[in-house]
Short mmCIF file of N, CA and C in Angstrom, two decimals:
data_model
loop_
_atom_site.label_atom_id
_atom_site.label_comp_id
_atom_site.label_asym_id
_atom_site.label_seq_id
_atom_site.Cartn_x
_atom_site.Cartn_y
_atom_site.Cartn_z
N UNK A 5 19.96 -18.85 2.11
CA UNK A 5 19.65 -18.81 3.00
C UNK A 5 20.53 -18.10 4.14
N UNK A 6 21.71 -17.23 3.82
CA UNK A 6 22.50 -16.30 4.15
C UNK A 6 21.96 -14.89 3.89
N UNK A 7 21.19 -14.43 3.08
CA UNK A 7 20.22 -13.74 3.05
C UNK A 7 19.13 -13.59 4.00
N UNK A 8 18.74 -14.72 4.16
CA UNK A 8 17.29 -14.72 4.98
C UNK A 8 17.98 -14.24 6.60
N UNK A 9 19.11 -15.10 6.93
CA UNK A 9 19.44 -14.81 8.47
C UNK A 9 20.23 -13.18 8.32
N UNK A 10 20.87 -12.58 7.01
CA UNK A 10 21.23 -11.14 7.39
C UNK A 10 20.12 -10.27 7.21
N UNK A 11 19.24 -10.38 6.75
CA UNK A 11 17.62 -9.80 6.84
C UNK A 11 17.01 -9.63 8.43
N UNK A 12 17.25 -11.20 8.91
CA UNK A 12 16.52 -11.28 10.23
C UNK A 12 17.58 -10.21 11.13
N UNK A 13 19.07 -10.35 11.16
CA UNK A 13 19.90 -9.63 11.49
C UNK A 13 19.48 -8.06 11.39
N UNK A 14 19.41 -7.76 10.34
CA UNK A 14 18.97 -6.31 9.83
C UNK A 14 18.00 -5.84 10.51
N UNK A 15 16.98 -6.70 10.61
CA UNK A 15 15.54 -6.33 11.34
C UNK A 15 15.72 -5.82 12.79
N UNK A 16 16.45 -7.16 13.28
CA UNK A 16 16.80 -7.28 14.69
C UNK A 16 17.27 -5.88 15.11
N UNK A 17 18.55 -5.58 14.84
CA UNK A 17 19.41 -4.56 15.01
C UNK A 17 18.53 -3.16 14.85
N UNK A 18 17.81 -3.10 13.55
CA UNK A 18 17.12 -1.63 13.32
C UNK A 18 16.07 -1.43 14.26
N UNK A 19 15.56 -2.60 14.93
CA UNK A 19 14.43 -2.32 15.97
C UNK A 19 15.11 -1.96 17.12
N UNK A 20 16.20 -2.58 17.43
CA UNK A 20 16.91 -2.17 18.75
C UNK A 20 17.50 -1.02 18.75
N UNK A 21 17.92 -0.11 17.40
CA UNK A 21 18.06 0.97 17.52
C UNK A 21 17.34 2.30 17.31
N UNK A 22 16.05 1.85 16.50
CA UNK A 22 14.74 2.96 16.51
C UNK A 22 13.79 2.62 17.28
N UNK A 23 13.55 1.21 17.74
CA UNK A 23 12.42 0.73 18.62
C UNK A 23 11.08 1.04 18.03
N UNK A 24 10.01 1.49 18.09
CA UNK A 24 8.77 1.92 17.54
C UNK A 24 8.96 2.85 16.76
N UNK A 25 9.87 3.63 16.75
CA UNK A 25 9.79 4.43 15.85
C UNK A 25 10.54 3.82 14.18
N UNK A 26 10.83 2.54 14.49
CA UNK A 26 11.32 1.87 13.05
C UNK A 26 10.08 2.03 11.90
N UNK A 27 10.46 2.23 10.76
CA UNK A 27 9.69 1.94 9.47
C UNK A 27 10.22 1.54 8.33
N UNK A 28 10.51 -0.24 8.51
CA UNK A 28 11.09 -0.56 7.69
C UNK A 28 10.34 -1.42 6.34
N UNK A 29 10.84 -1.06 5.47
CA UNK A 29 10.40 -1.76 4.20
C UNK A 29 11.45 -3.12 3.28
N UNK A 30 11.02 -4.05 3.59
CA UNK A 30 11.53 -5.05 2.82
C UNK A 30 10.81 -5.22 1.53
N UNK A 31 11.37 -5.34 0.40
CA UNK A 31 10.72 -5.60 -1.16
C UNK A 31 11.50 -6.76 -1.67
N UNK A 32 10.95 -7.92 -2.04
CA UNK A 32 11.51 -8.89 -2.79
C UNK A 32 10.57 -9.14 -3.98
N UNK A 33 10.97 -10.52 -4.66
CA UNK A 33 10.62 -10.77 -6.07
C UNK A 33 9.42 -11.33 -6.08
N UNK A 34 9.04 -12.27 -4.92
CA UNK A 34 7.78 -13.24 -5.29
C UNK A 34 7.36 -12.92 -4.02
N UNK A 35 5.93 -13.55 -3.93
CA UNK A 35 4.98 -13.51 -3.16
C UNK A 35 5.14 -14.99 -2.20
N UNK A 36 5.35 -16.14 -2.93
CA UNK A 36 5.30 -17.31 -2.59
C UNK A 36 4.21 -17.96 -1.50
N UNK A 37 2.93 -17.52 -1.95
CA UNK A 37 1.60 -17.88 -1.22
C UNK A 37 1.58 -19.38 -0.81
N UNK A 38 2.23 -20.13 -1.49
CA UNK A 38 2.14 -21.55 -1.03
C UNK A 38 2.84 -21.73 0.42
N UNK A 39 3.30 -20.76 0.98
CA UNK A 39 4.03 -20.78 2.12
C UNK A 39 2.90 -20.43 3.59
N UNK A 40 1.70 -20.04 2.93
CA UNK A 40 0.87 -19.63 3.78
C UNK A 40 0.48 -20.37 4.63
N UNK A 41 0.31 -21.76 3.88
CA UNK A 41 -0.26 -22.85 5.35
C UNK A 41 1.05 -22.77 6.37
N UNK A 42 2.04 -22.54 6.00
CA UNK A 42 3.22 -22.89 7.41
C UNK A 42 3.48 -21.73 7.97
N UNK A 43 2.72 -20.47 8.28
CA UNK A 43 2.32 -19.89 9.10
C UNK A 43 2.19 -19.88 10.18
N UNK A 44 2.90 -19.88 11.46
CA UNK A 44 2.56 -20.46 12.66
C UNK A 44 2.70 -22.00 12.72
N UNK A 45 2.91 -22.48 12.27
CA UNK A 45 3.62 -23.92 11.88
C UNK A 45 5.02 -24.36 12.42
N UNK A 46 5.37 -25.43 12.46
CA UNK A 46 6.79 -25.72 12.47
C UNK A 46 7.46 -26.31 11.05
N UNK A 47 6.72 -26.01 10.09
CA UNK A 47 7.87 -26.35 8.81
C UNK A 47 8.55 -25.72 8.62
N UNK A 48 9.65 -26.18 7.85
CA UNK A 48 10.92 -24.97 7.68
C UNK A 48 10.17 -24.24 6.43
N UNK A 49 10.47 -22.71 6.29
CA UNK A 49 10.64 -21.92 5.49
C UNK A 49 11.60 -21.10 5.15
N UNK A 50 12.07 -21.75 3.92
CA UNK A 50 13.83 -21.21 3.99
C UNK A 50 13.50 -20.51 2.36
N UNK A 51 12.32 -20.43 1.64
CA UNK A 51 12.79 -19.77 0.29
C UNK A 51 12.70 -18.09 0.43
N UNK A 52 13.25 -17.50 -0.62
CA UNK A 52 13.06 -16.10 -0.54
C UNK A 52 11.41 -15.54 -1.44
N UNK A 53 11.01 -14.75 -0.35
CA UNK A 53 9.73 -14.48 -0.83
C UNK A 53 9.18 -13.66 0.31
N UNK A 54 8.01 -12.73 0.00
CA UNK A 54 7.37 -11.93 0.83
C UNK A 54 6.75 -12.74 2.29
N UNK A 55 6.10 -13.99 1.68
CA UNK A 55 5.51 -15.04 2.95
C UNK A 55 6.46 -15.69 4.08
N UNK A 56 7.60 -16.34 2.99
CA UNK A 56 8.73 -16.82 4.02
C UNK A 56 9.48 -15.57 4.82
N UNK A 57 9.49 -14.72 4.18
CA UNK A 57 10.23 -13.44 5.11
C UNK A 57 9.33 -13.16 6.19
N UNK A 58 8.00 -13.17 5.79
CA UNK A 58 7.40 -12.70 7.20
C UNK A 58 7.16 -13.58 8.53
N UNK A 59 7.18 -14.98 7.86
CA UNK A 59 7.30 -16.10 8.84
C UNK A 59 8.59 -16.08 9.54
N UNK A 60 9.47 -15.99 8.77
CA UNK A 60 10.83 -16.15 9.43
C UNK A 60 10.99 -15.18 10.61
N UNK A 61 10.66 -13.86 9.90
CA UNK A 61 10.72 -12.60 10.80
C UNK A 61 10.01 -13.04 12.35
N UNK A 62 8.48 -13.41 12.11
CA UNK A 62 7.66 -13.66 12.81
C UNK A 62 8.35 -14.53 14.16
N UNK A 63 8.71 -15.84 13.71
CA UNK A 63 9.41 -16.75 14.58
C UNK A 63 10.51 -16.36 15.03
N UNK A 64 11.58 -15.57 14.68
CA UNK A 64 12.70 -15.12 15.11
C UNK A 64 12.57 -13.88 15.81
N UNK A 65 12.62 -12.83 15.09
CA UNK A 65 12.63 -11.26 15.50
C UNK A 65 11.69 -11.01 16.41
N UNK A 66 10.48 -11.54 16.02
CA UNK A 66 8.86 -11.39 16.50
C UNK A 66 8.99 -11.87 18.01
N UNK A 67 9.63 -13.11 18.09
CA UNK A 67 9.83 -13.91 19.46
C UNK A 67 10.40 -13.29 20.31
N UNK A 68 11.60 -12.47 20.18
CA UNK A 68 12.50 -11.88 20.74
C UNK A 68 12.26 -10.35 21.01
N UNK A 69 11.45 -9.63 20.11
CA UNK A 69 10.97 -8.18 20.38
C UNK A 69 9.82 -8.14 20.22
N UNK A 70 9.58 -6.73 20.21
CA UNK A 70 8.01 -6.39 20.02
C UNK A 70 7.47 -6.06 18.96
N UNK A 71 8.72 -6.31 17.72
CA UNK A 71 8.46 -5.82 16.43
C UNK A 71 7.05 -6.43 15.87
N UNK A 72 6.40 -5.31 15.27
CA UNK A 72 5.13 -5.81 14.45
C UNK A 72 5.35 -5.70 13.14
N UNK A 73 5.08 -6.82 12.35
CA UNK A 73 5.05 -7.34 10.93
C UNK A 73 3.64 -6.59 10.36
N UNK A 74 3.80 -6.77 9.09
CA UNK A 74 2.70 -6.57 7.94
C UNK A 74 3.09 -6.98 6.53
N UNK A 75 2.31 -7.72 5.78
CA UNK A 75 2.37 -7.81 4.48
C UNK A 75 1.34 -7.19 3.87
N UNK A 76 2.04 -6.90 2.51
CA UNK A 76 1.22 -5.97 1.64
C UNK A 76 1.66 -6.02 0.25
N UNK A 77 0.65 -7.13 -0.09
CA UNK A 77 0.87 -7.53 -1.98
C UNK A 77 -0.41 -7.14 -2.35
N UNK A 78 -0.90 -7.57 -3.58
CA UNK A 78 -2.07 -7.23 -4.37
C UNK A 78 -2.78 -7.93 -3.66
N UNK A 79 -2.18 -9.70 -3.81
CA UNK A 79 -3.13 -10.86 -3.22
C UNK A 79 -3.15 -11.17 -1.93
N UNK A 80 -2.42 -10.59 -1.16
CA UNK A 80 -2.72 -10.86 0.23
C UNK A 80 -2.05 -9.92 1.00
N UNK A 81 -2.73 -9.51 2.03
CA UNK A 81 -2.26 -8.44 3.01
C UNK A 81 -2.67 -9.38 4.36
N UNK A 82 -1.37 -8.96 5.15
CA UNK A 82 -1.45 -9.60 6.76
C UNK A 82 -1.01 -8.28 7.33
N UNK A 83 -1.74 -7.96 8.55
CA UNK A 83 -1.62 -6.92 9.42
C UNK A 83 -1.57 -7.97 11.07
N UNK A 84 -0.73 -6.92 11.92
CA UNK A 84 -0.98 -7.71 13.35
C UNK A 84 -2.56 -7.27 13.84
N UNK A 85 -2.90 -8.19 14.70
CA UNK A 85 -4.42 -8.19 14.98
C UNK A 85 -4.60 -6.81 15.98
N UNK A 86 -3.80 -6.18 16.65
CA UNK A 86 -3.85 -4.86 17.53
C UNK A 86 -4.23 -3.77 16.41
N UNK A 87 -3.65 -3.99 14.79
CA UNK A 87 -3.97 -2.74 13.95
C UNK A 87 -5.69 -2.89 13.29
N UNK A 88 -6.25 -3.70 13.65
CA UNK A 88 -7.53 -4.04 12.85
C UNK A 88 -8.23 -2.82 12.74
N UNK A 89 -8.72 -2.22 14.19
CA UNK A 89 -9.50 -0.79 14.32
C UNK A 89 -8.63 0.33 13.49
N UNK A 90 -7.42 0.31 13.39
CA UNK A 90 -6.85 1.46 13.12
C UNK A 90 -7.03 1.31 11.63
N UNK A 91 -6.98 0.08 10.85
CA UNK A 91 -7.02 -0.19 9.76
C UNK A 91 -8.55 0.15 9.15
N UNK A 92 -9.54 -0.45 9.78
CA UNK A 92 -10.65 -0.07 9.67
C UNK A 92 -11.40 1.48 9.75
N UNK A 93 -10.54 2.36 10.48
CA UNK A 93 -11.03 3.84 10.47
C UNK A 93 -9.80 4.25 8.99
N UNK A 94 -9.07 3.76 8.62
CA UNK A 94 -8.37 4.27 7.45
C UNK A 94 -8.90 4.02 6.09
N UNK A 95 -9.82 2.83 6.49
CA UNK A 95 -10.50 2.22 5.14
C UNK A 95 -11.65 3.45 4.98
N UNK A 96 -12.51 3.72 6.20
CA UNK A 96 -13.51 4.49 6.09
C UNK A 96 -14.64 3.90 5.15
N UNK A 97 -15.33 4.54 4.41
CA UNK A 97 -16.14 4.17 3.60
C UNK A 97 -15.58 4.14 1.81
N UNK A 98 -14.16 3.84 1.86
CA UNK A 98 -13.54 4.13 0.42
C UNK A 98 -13.85 2.31 0.12
N UNK A 99 -14.09 1.41 1.19
CA UNK A 99 -14.31 -0.07 0.60
C UNK A 99 -14.41 -0.86 1.87
N UNK A 100 -14.84 -2.23 1.71
CA UNK A 100 -15.39 -3.17 2.60
C UNK A 100 -14.10 -4.33 2.70
N UNK A 101 -13.91 -4.43 3.95
CA UNK A 101 -12.69 -5.21 4.45
C UNK A 101 -13.60 -6.40 5.33
N UNK A 102 -12.97 -7.47 5.41
CA UNK A 102 -13.16 -8.63 6.44
C UNK A 102 -11.81 -9.05 6.90
N UNK A 103 -11.67 -9.66 8.13
CA UNK A 103 -10.57 -10.23 8.36
C UNK A 103 -10.88 -11.89 8.81
N UNK A 104 -9.59 -12.39 8.33
CA UNK A 104 -9.82 -13.95 8.85
C UNK A 104 -8.13 -14.39 9.53
N UNK A 105 -8.31 -15.52 9.78
CA UNK A 105 -7.15 -16.28 10.29
C UNK A 105 -5.98 -16.68 9.26
N UNK A 106 -4.81 -16.62 9.49
CA UNK A 106 -3.67 -17.01 8.53
C UNK A 106 -3.09 -17.68 9.08
N UNK A 107 -2.75 -18.85 8.33
CA UNK A 107 -1.96 -20.24 8.36
C UNK A 107 -2.49 -20.65 9.63
N UNK A 108 -1.75 -20.97 10.79
CA UNK A 108 -2.27 -21.29 11.92
C UNK A 108 -1.99 -20.51 13.07
N UNK A 109 -2.00 -19.24 12.65
CA UNK A 109 -1.93 -18.04 13.73
C UNK A 109 -3.33 -17.96 14.57
N UNK A 110 -3.51 -17.74 15.69
CA UNK A 110 -4.54 -17.26 16.55
C UNK A 110 -4.71 -15.81 15.71
N UNK A 111 -6.08 -15.46 15.58
CA UNK A 111 -6.71 -14.21 15.32
C UNK A 111 -6.11 -13.16 16.28
N UNK A 112 -5.77 -13.49 17.51
CA UNK A 112 -5.12 -12.66 18.05
C UNK A 112 -3.89 -12.16 18.08
N UNK A 113 -3.42 -12.69 17.31
CA UNK A 113 -2.00 -12.05 16.69
C UNK A 113 -1.48 -11.66 15.59
N UNK A 114 -2.18 -12.43 14.38
CA UNK A 114 -2.04 -11.54 12.81
C UNK A 114 -3.21 -12.21 12.28
N UNK A 115 -3.58 -11.33 11.56
CA UNK A 115 -4.95 -11.55 10.72
C UNK A 115 -4.55 -11.18 9.18
N UNK A 116 -5.52 -12.03 8.41
CA UNK A 116 -5.22 -11.90 7.00
C UNK A 116 -6.50 -10.65 6.39
N UNK A 117 -6.43 -9.75 5.66
CA UNK A 117 -7.47 -8.89 5.38
C UNK A 117 -7.78 -9.29 3.88
N UNK A 118 -9.17 -9.48 4.10
CA UNK A 118 -9.83 -9.63 2.78
C UNK A 118 -10.70 -8.30 2.39
N UNK A 119 -10.92 -8.16 0.91
CA UNK A 119 -11.58 -7.25 0.69
C UNK A 119 -12.86 -7.56 -0.20
N UNK A 120 -13.88 -6.62 -0.19
CA UNK A 120 -15.14 -7.12 -0.97
C UNK A 120 -15.14 -6.33 -2.33
N UNK A 121 -14.93 -7.00 -3.30
CA UNK A 121 -15.00 -5.96 -5.00
C UNK A 121 -13.43 -5.35 -4.88
N UNK A 122 -13.32 -4.40 -5.34
CA UNK A 122 -12.16 -3.58 -5.96
C UNK A 122 -11.24 -3.42 -4.46
N UNK A 123 -9.67 -3.77 -4.84
CA UNK A 123 -9.16 -3.86 -3.51
C UNK A 123 -8.12 -2.72 -3.90
N UNK A 124 -8.19 -1.62 -4.71
CA UNK A 124 -7.10 -0.54 -4.69
C UNK A 124 -7.04 0.42 -3.34
N UNK A 125 -8.00 0.34 -2.81
CA UNK A 125 -8.18 1.11 -2.00
C UNK A 125 -7.33 0.83 -0.58
N UNK A 126 -6.82 -0.48 -0.65
CA UNK A 126 -6.39 -1.01 0.47
C UNK A 126 -4.98 -0.44 0.54
N UNK A 127 -4.18 -0.91 -0.66
CA UNK A 127 -2.75 -0.24 -0.09
C UNK A 127 -2.64 1.37 0.39
N UNK A 128 -3.68 2.07 0.11
CA UNK A 128 -3.42 3.36 0.83
C UNK A 128 -3.86 3.15 2.39
N UNK A 129 -4.76 2.44 2.44
CA UNK A 129 -5.22 2.56 4.00
C UNK A 129 -4.11 1.69 5.07
N UNK A 130 -3.44 0.65 4.30
CA UNK A 130 -2.20 0.26 5.21
C UNK A 130 -1.27 0.82 5.14
N UNK A 131 -1.02 1.61 4.29
CA UNK A 131 -0.09 2.48 4.10
C UNK A 131 0.07 3.58 5.47
N UNK A 132 -1.14 4.07 5.48
CA UNK A 132 -1.44 5.02 6.59
C UNK A 132 -1.19 4.40 7.96
N UNK A 133 -1.84 2.87 8.02
CA UNK A 133 -1.86 2.24 9.36
C UNK A 133 -0.08 2.21 9.82
N UNK A 134 0.64 1.80 8.49
CA UNK A 134 2.11 1.75 8.58
C UNK A 134 2.66 3.11 9.06
N UNK A 135 2.38 4.30 8.69
CA UNK A 135 2.86 5.22 8.96
C UNK A 135 2.74 6.01 10.59
N UNK A 136 1.56 5.28 11.08
CA UNK A 136 0.91 5.80 12.35
C UNK A 136 1.69 4.86 13.32
N UNK A 137 2.39 3.65 12.71
CA UNK A 137 3.17 2.93 13.86
C UNK A 137 2.46 1.82 14.45
N UNK A 138 1.48 1.36 13.85
CA UNK A 138 0.85 0.23 14.18
C UNK A 138 1.55 -1.24 13.91
N UNK A 139 2.29 -0.79 12.77
CA UNK A 139 3.52 -1.90 12.35
C UNK A 139 4.61 -1.20 12.04
N UNK A 140 6.01 -2.04 12.37
CA UNK A 140 7.16 -1.34 12.03
C UNK A 140 8.04 -2.16 10.85
N UNK A 141 7.59 -3.03 10.66
CA UNK A 141 8.04 -3.70 9.37
C UNK A 141 7.09 -3.92 8.35
N UNK A 142 7.29 -3.94 6.95
CA UNK A 142 6.23 -3.96 5.78
C UNK A 142 6.71 -4.88 4.67
N UNK A 143 6.33 -5.82 4.63
CA UNK A 143 6.86 -6.61 3.54
C UNK A 143 5.81 -6.60 2.28
N UNK A 144 6.66 -6.68 1.09
CA UNK A 144 6.03 -6.55 0.02
C UNK A 144 6.82 -6.89 -1.27
N UNK A 145 6.09 -7.07 -2.42
CA UNK A 145 7.07 -7.33 -3.54
C UNK A 145 7.40 -5.66 -4.36
N UNK A 146 8.55 -5.66 -4.92
CA UNK A 146 9.24 -4.70 -5.57
C UNK A 146 8.07 -3.94 -6.59
N UNK A 147 6.86 -4.53 -7.16
CA UNK A 147 6.15 -4.16 -7.93
C UNK A 147 5.09 -3.05 -6.91
N UNK A 148 5.44 -2.64 -5.76
CA UNK A 148 4.90 -1.90 -4.96
C UNK A 148 5.37 -0.41 -5.37
N UNK A 149 6.64 -0.08 -5.43
CA UNK A 149 7.47 0.79 -6.30
C UNK A 149 7.02 0.82 -7.95
N UNK A 150 6.86 0.05 -8.23
CA UNK A 150 6.32 0.19 -9.93
C UNK A 150 5.13 0.86 -10.21
N UNK A 151 4.05 0.51 -9.02
CA UNK A 151 2.97 0.96 -9.17
C UNK A 151 3.17 2.58 -8.52
N UNK A 152 4.17 3.25 -8.18
CA UNK A 152 3.98 4.50 -8.16
C UNK A 152 3.81 4.67 -6.30
N UNK A 153 3.98 3.36 -5.51
CA UNK A 153 3.55 3.60 -3.94
C UNK A 153 4.44 4.60 -3.52
N UNK A 154 4.19 5.34 -2.49
CA UNK A 154 5.09 6.04 -1.75
C UNK A 154 4.75 6.13 -0.40
N UNK A 155 5.53 6.24 0.24
CA UNK A 155 5.52 6.21 1.97
C UNK A 155 6.76 6.80 2.71
N UNK A 156 6.64 8.41 2.76
CA UNK A 156 7.89 8.98 3.15
C UNK A 156 8.09 8.67 4.52
N UNK A 157 7.60 8.18 5.40
CA UNK A 157 7.41 7.49 6.80
C UNK A 157 9.27 6.44 6.66
N UNK A 158 9.23 5.82 5.61
CA UNK A 158 10.23 4.92 5.71
C UNK A 158 11.81 5.37 5.86
N UNK A 159 12.37 4.78 7.14
CA UNK A 159 13.64 4.92 7.52
C UNK A 159 14.52 4.03 7.09
N UNK A 160 14.20 2.74 6.77
CA UNK A 160 14.76 1.71 6.43
C UNK A 160 14.48 0.95 5.45
N UNK A 161 15.34 0.58 4.42
CA UNK A 161 14.72 0.03 2.99
C UNK A 161 15.59 -1.60 2.68
N UNK A 162 14.90 -2.43 2.78
CA UNK A 162 15.97 -4.11 2.40
C UNK A 162 15.33 -4.31 0.91
N UNK A 163 16.37 -4.39 -0.04
CA UNK A 163 15.82 -4.90 -1.40
C UNK A 163 16.26 -6.39 -1.52
N UNK A 164 15.62 -7.15 -1.38
CA UNK A 164 15.91 -8.65 -1.19
C UNK A 164 15.26 -9.33 -2.31
N UNK A 165 15.98 -9.08 -3.44
CA UNK A 165 15.79 -9.49 -4.79
C UNK A 165 17.05 -10.51 -5.06
N UNK A 166 16.65 -11.50 -6.11
CA UNK A 166 17.54 -12.28 -6.54
C UNK A 166 18.87 -11.70 -7.34
N UNK A 167 18.20 -10.38 -7.80
CA UNK A 167 19.22 -9.92 -9.00
C UNK A 167 20.21 -8.63 -7.85
#
């Protein structure tokens, strides 16, 4: 619980300091996809993982500020609804995507990005939209770095792992 509270405090402080120029990356060990149904609900979300961090930040920092969050993992991608057009432009002809609701949220808040066929193009497209400022906080697993992912726009990094 202490790690979760610390992450919330860091995100809030960094956003207050840099505003929309914030490009914060949170990397953790597990996705914890089983918490997806808790997004937008009232169920306690206290585990360490991508989805729990997204929901905890959305409930706290996201309610207090205009910070926009996103999730980028191999099995789940969540973006702010207002970033849909930018993502479609970034994807271009490299692939096909659709959008759906995530958890109990309205499609006007956040959307889940679904790919049709191979999804390798999506990491680059989401990274481009992130660098453009359509979201300030990107949450993923530490395997992003293992895949050779790079985003020079990042100005803050939180490694939220068990080790």
